[in-house]
Short mmCIF file of C-alpha atoms in Angstrom, two decimals:
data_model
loop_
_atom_site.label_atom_id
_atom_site.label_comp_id
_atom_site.label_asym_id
_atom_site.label_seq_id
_atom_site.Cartn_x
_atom_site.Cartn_y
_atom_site.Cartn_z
CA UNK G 1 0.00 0.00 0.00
CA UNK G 2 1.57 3.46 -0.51
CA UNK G 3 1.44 6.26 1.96
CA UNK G 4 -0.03 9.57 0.70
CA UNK G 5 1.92 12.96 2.08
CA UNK G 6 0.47 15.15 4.50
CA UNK G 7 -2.18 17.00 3.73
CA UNK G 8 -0.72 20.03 4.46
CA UNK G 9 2.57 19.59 1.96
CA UNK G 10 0.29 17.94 -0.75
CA UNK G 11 -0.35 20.52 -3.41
CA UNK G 12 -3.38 21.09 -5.44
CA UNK G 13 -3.02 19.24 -8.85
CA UNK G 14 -2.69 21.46 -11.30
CA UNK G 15 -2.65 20.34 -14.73
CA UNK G 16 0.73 19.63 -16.26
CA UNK G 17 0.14 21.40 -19.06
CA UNK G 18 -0.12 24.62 -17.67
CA UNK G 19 2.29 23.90 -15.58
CA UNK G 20 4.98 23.38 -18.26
CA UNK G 21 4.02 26.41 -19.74
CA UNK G 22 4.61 28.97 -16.82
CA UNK G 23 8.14 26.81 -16.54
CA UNK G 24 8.70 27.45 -19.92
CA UNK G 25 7.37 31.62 -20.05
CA UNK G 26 9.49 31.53 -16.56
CA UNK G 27 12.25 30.23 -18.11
CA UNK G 28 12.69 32.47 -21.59
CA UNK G 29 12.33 35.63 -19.25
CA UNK G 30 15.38 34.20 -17.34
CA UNK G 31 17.57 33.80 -20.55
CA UNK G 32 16.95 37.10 -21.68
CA UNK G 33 18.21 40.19 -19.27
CA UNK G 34 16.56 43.50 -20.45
CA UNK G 35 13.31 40.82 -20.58
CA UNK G 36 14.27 39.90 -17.18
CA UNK G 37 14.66 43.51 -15.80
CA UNK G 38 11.25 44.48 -17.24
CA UNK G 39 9.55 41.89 -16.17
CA UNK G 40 11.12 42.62 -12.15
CA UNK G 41 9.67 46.28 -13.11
CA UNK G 42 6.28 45.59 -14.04
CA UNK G 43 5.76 42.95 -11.19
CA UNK G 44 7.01 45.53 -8.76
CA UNK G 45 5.08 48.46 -10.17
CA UNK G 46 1.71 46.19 -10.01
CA UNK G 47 2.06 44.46 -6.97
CA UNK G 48 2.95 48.07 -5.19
CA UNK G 49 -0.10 49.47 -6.16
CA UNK G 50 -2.44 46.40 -5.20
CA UNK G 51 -0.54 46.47 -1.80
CA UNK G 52 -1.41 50.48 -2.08
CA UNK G 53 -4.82 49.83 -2.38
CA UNK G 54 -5.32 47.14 0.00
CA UNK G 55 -3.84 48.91 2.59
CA UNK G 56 -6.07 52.29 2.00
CA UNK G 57 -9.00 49.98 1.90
CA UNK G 58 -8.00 48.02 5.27
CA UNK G 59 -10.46 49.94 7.25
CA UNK G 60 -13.42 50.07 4.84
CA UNK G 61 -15.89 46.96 4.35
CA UNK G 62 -14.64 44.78 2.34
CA UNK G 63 -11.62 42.64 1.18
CA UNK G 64 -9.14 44.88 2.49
CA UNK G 65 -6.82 42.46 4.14
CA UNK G 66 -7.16 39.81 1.47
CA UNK G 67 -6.07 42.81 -1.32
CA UNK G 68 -3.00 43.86 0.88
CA UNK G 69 -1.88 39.55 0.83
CA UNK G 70 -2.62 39.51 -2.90
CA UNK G 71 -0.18 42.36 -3.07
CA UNK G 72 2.05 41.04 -1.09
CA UNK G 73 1.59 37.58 -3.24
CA UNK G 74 2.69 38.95 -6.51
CA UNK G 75 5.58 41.06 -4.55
CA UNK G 76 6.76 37.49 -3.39
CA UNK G 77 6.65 35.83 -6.93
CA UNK G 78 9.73 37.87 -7.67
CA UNK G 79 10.87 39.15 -3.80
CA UNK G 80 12.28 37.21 -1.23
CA UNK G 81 11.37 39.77 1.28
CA UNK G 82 8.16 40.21 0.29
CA UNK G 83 7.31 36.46 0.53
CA UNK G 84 8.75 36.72 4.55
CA UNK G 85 6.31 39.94 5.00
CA UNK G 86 3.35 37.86 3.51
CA UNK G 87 4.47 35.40 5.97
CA UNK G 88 4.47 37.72 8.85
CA UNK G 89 1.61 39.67 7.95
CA UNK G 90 -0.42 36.73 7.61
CA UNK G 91 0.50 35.13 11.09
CA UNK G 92 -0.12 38.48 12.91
CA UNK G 93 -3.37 38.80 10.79
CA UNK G 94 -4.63 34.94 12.07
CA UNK G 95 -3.43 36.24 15.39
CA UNK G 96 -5.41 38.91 15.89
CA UNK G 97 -8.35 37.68 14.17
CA UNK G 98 -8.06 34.79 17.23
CA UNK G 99 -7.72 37.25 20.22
CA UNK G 100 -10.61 39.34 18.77
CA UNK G 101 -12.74 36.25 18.72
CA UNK G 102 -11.80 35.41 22.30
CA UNK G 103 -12.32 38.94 23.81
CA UNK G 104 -15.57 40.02 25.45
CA UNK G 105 -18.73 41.54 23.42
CA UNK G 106 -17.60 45.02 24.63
CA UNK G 107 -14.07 44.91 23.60
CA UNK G 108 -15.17 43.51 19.79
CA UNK G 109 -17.77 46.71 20.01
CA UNK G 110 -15.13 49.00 21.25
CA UNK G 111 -13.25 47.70 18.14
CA UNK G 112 -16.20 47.92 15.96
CA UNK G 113 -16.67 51.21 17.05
CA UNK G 114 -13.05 52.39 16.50
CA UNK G 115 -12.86 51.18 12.51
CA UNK G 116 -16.20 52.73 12.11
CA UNK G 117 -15.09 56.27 13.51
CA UNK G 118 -12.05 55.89 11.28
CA UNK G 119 -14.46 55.60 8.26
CA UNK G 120 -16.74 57.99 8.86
CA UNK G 121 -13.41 60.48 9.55
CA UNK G 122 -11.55 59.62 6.46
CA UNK G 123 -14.75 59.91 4.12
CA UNK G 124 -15.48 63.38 6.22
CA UNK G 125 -11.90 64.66 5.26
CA UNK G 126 -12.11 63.11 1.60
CA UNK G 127 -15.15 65.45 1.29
CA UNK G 128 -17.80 62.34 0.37
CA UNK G 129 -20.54 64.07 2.69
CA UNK G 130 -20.13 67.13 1.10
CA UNK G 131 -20.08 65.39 -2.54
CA UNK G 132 -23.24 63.09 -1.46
CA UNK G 133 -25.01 66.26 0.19
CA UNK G 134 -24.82 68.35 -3.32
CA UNK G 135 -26.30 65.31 -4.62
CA UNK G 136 -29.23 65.68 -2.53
CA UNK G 137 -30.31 69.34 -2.43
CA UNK G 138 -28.20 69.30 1.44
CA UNK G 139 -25.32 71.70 -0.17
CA UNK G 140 -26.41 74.72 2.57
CA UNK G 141 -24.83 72.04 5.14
CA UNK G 142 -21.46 73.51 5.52
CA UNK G 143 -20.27 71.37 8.31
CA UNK G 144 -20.33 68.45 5.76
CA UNK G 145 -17.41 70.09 3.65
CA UNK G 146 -14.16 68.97 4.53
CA UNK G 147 -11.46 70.95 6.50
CA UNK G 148 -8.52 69.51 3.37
CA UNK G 149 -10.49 69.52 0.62
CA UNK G 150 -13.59 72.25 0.86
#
């Protein structure tokens, strides 16, 4: 009888064709330098600006957190360091996901509370109640514009 791996070393399957083509695309980029250095570029230059927007978005509803990894992700297919941060980020992430879940009602509402006063800040000093009020026939409400931007 053979003895199947662990489940958490076995890999998806993927199939082999596909996989022998990334080898191969992987592979021609390597032989060819300027290829190479562009390549590096336009990795870097996208996965900065998914990190960018993951990390504005962190505090909004949504898939904040799962943007800034994806970042991170296609940082890592060409970065050692960015692989370690995904790493680290991720761990601390799990972390505090578990000592949220084992605090008491009021400390998760406190925390609630918190990200939702950061929101309603930020869109305040974005000027989105002031944009949102013109909408609406509310443009006499002055305390809606923004301090940065009115």
């Amino acid at each position: 009888m053979t003895q199947r791996p662990p489940a958490e070393t076995a890999k998806p399957p993927v199939p082999s064709g596909i996989r022998a083509r990334i080898k191969d695309f992987r592979a021609d980029i390597e032989l060819r330098p300027t290829l190479r250095r562009a390549w590096r570029i336009g990795v870097t230059v996208i996965g900065l600006a998914v990190l960018t927007l993951g990390i504005l978005i962190i505090p909004y509803p949504g898939p904040g957190w799962l943007i800034v990894f994806a970042g991170l992700a296609i940082l890592g297919s060409e970065f050692l360091w960015a692989k370690r941060v995904l790493r680290y980020a991720r761990g601390k992430y799990d972390a505090w996901t578990a000592w949220l879940g084992r605090q008491r009602l009021l400390v998760r509402v406190l925390v609630f509370a918190t990200t939702t006063l950061i929101v309603v800040v930020t869109l305040w000093l974005l000027n989105t109640f002031w944009l949102l009020a013109g909408w609406v026939g509310f443009a006499d409400r002055t305390w809606l514009q923004s301090p940065l931007l009115g």
